C-alpha positions in Angstrom: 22.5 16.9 17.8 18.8 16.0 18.3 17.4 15.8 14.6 14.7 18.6 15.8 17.5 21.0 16.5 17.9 23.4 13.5 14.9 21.4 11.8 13.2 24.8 10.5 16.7 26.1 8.7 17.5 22.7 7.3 14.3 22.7 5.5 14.4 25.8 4.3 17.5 25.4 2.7 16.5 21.6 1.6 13.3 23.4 -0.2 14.7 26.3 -1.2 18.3 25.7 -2.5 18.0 21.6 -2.1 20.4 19.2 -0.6 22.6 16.0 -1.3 20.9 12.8 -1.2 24.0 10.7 -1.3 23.5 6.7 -1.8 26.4 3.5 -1.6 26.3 0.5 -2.8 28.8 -2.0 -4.7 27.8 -0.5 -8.1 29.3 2.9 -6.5 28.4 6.2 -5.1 26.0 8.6 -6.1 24.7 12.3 -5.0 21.7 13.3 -6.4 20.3 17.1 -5.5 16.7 16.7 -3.9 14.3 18.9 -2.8 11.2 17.0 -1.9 11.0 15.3 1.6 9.7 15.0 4.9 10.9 14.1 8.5 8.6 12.8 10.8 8.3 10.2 13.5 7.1 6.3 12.1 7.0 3.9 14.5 8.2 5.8 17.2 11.1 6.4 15.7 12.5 9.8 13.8 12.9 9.2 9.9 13.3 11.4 7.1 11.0 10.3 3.8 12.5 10.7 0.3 11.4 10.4 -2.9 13.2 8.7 -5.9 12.1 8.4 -9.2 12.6 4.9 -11.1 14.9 6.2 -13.6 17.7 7.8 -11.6 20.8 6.4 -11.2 20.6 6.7 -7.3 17.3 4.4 -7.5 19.9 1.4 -8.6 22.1 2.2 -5.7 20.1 2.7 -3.1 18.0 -0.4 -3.9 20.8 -2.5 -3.7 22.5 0.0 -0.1 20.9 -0.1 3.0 21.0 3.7 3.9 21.3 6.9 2.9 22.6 10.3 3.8 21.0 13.5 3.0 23.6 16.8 3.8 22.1 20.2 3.4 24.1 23.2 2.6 23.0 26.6 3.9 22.0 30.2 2.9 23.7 29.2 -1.2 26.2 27.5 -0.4 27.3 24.9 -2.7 24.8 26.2 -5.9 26.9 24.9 -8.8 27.4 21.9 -6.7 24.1 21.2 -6.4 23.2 22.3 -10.2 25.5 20.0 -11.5 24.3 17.2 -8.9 20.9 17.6 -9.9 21.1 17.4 -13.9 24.1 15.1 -14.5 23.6 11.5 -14.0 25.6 9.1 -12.4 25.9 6.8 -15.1 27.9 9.6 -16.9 29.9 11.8 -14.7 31.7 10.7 -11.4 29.7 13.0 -8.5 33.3 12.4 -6.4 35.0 15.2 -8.8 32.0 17.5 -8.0 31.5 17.0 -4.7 33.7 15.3 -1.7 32.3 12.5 -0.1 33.5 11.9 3.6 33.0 8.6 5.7 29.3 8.8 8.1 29.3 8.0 11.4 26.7 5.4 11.6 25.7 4.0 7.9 27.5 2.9 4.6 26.7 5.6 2.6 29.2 9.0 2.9 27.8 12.5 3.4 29.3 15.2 1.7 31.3 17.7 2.7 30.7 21.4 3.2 27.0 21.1 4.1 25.4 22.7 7.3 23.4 19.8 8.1 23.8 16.0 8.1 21.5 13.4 8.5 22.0 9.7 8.4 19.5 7.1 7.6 19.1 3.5 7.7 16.9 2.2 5.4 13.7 0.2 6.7 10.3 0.7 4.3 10.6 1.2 0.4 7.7 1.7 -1.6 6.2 2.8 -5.1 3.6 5.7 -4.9 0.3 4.5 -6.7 -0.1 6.7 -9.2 -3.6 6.0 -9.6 -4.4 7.2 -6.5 -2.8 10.6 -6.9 -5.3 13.5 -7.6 -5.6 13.9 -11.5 -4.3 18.0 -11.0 -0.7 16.5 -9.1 -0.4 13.2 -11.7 -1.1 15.7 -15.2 1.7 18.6 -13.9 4.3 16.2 -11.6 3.8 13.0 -13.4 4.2 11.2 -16.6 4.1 7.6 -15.7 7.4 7.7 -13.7 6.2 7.6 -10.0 8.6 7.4 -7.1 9.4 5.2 -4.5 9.3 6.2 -1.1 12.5 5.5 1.2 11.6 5.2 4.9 15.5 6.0 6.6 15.4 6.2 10.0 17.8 9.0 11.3 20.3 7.4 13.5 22.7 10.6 13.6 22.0 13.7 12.8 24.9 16.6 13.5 26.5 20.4 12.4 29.3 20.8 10.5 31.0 21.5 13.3 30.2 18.1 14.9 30.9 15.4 11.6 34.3 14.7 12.7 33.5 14.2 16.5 
């Protein structure tokens, strides 16, 4: 699947209901929910852009992983999923009892199963936002010192449910 295809529904439902950003690394694996990101083309090259604050436990992991997966579920699927993914930590609870984690195609890090969508991404850029240089309206309401890096993962697969075991 061409990681245009179905491009509008995924982020709907990544904005909306919010999706699995799922990171490996020898300290473990991790799903966190997210909500925020972007896919664009950098460097000729597709990539979707997400956003990880310093304090999460999926910011130790995927510092130390080289990719990333994000797998969106559609139209509500997978609320309490997601809930519980999005307010427990890693460093507490196991995210494998909450969610399944299956192999990806292309990168280290699993997806997770029963999502709609499925994008894998190898990890290029990382960087820290300057939060001096973000309007004084966004830092006051969406900051409070704790500004997130960016992850640069360039989509090398993107496929349907229907397609993750093909």
């Amino acid at each position: 699947m061409d990681f245009n295809e179905n491009l509008a529904e995924g982020m709907t439902n990544l904005t909306t209901t919010g999706a699995f950003l799922t990171s490996k690394s020898a300290k473990g694996t991790n799903a966190m929910t997210i909500s925020w990101g972007f896919i664009g083309v950098v460097w000729g090259k597709p990539h979707f852009i997400t956003l990880v604050r310093p304090q999460r436990y999926t910011k130790k992991i995927i510092d130390e992983g080289n990719s990333f997966t994000v797998s969106i579920p559609w139209n509500n699927a997978m609320k309490e999923e997601l809930a519980i993914c999005g307010t427990k930590s890693g460093r507490d609870i196991d995210k494998g009892a909450i969610v399944k984690f299956l192999p990806s195609k292309m990168v280290e890090a699993p997806i997770v199963d029963g999502c709609q969508t499925y994008l894998e991404c190898r990890i290029n850029y990382a960087d820290v936002l300057e939060g001096v240089r973000i309007p004084e309206l966004i830092r006051s309401v969406m900051y409070d010192g704790d500004f997130h890096t960016f992850y640069f993962g360039e989509i090398v697969a993107s496929y349907s449910a229907s397609q993750k075991q093909a």
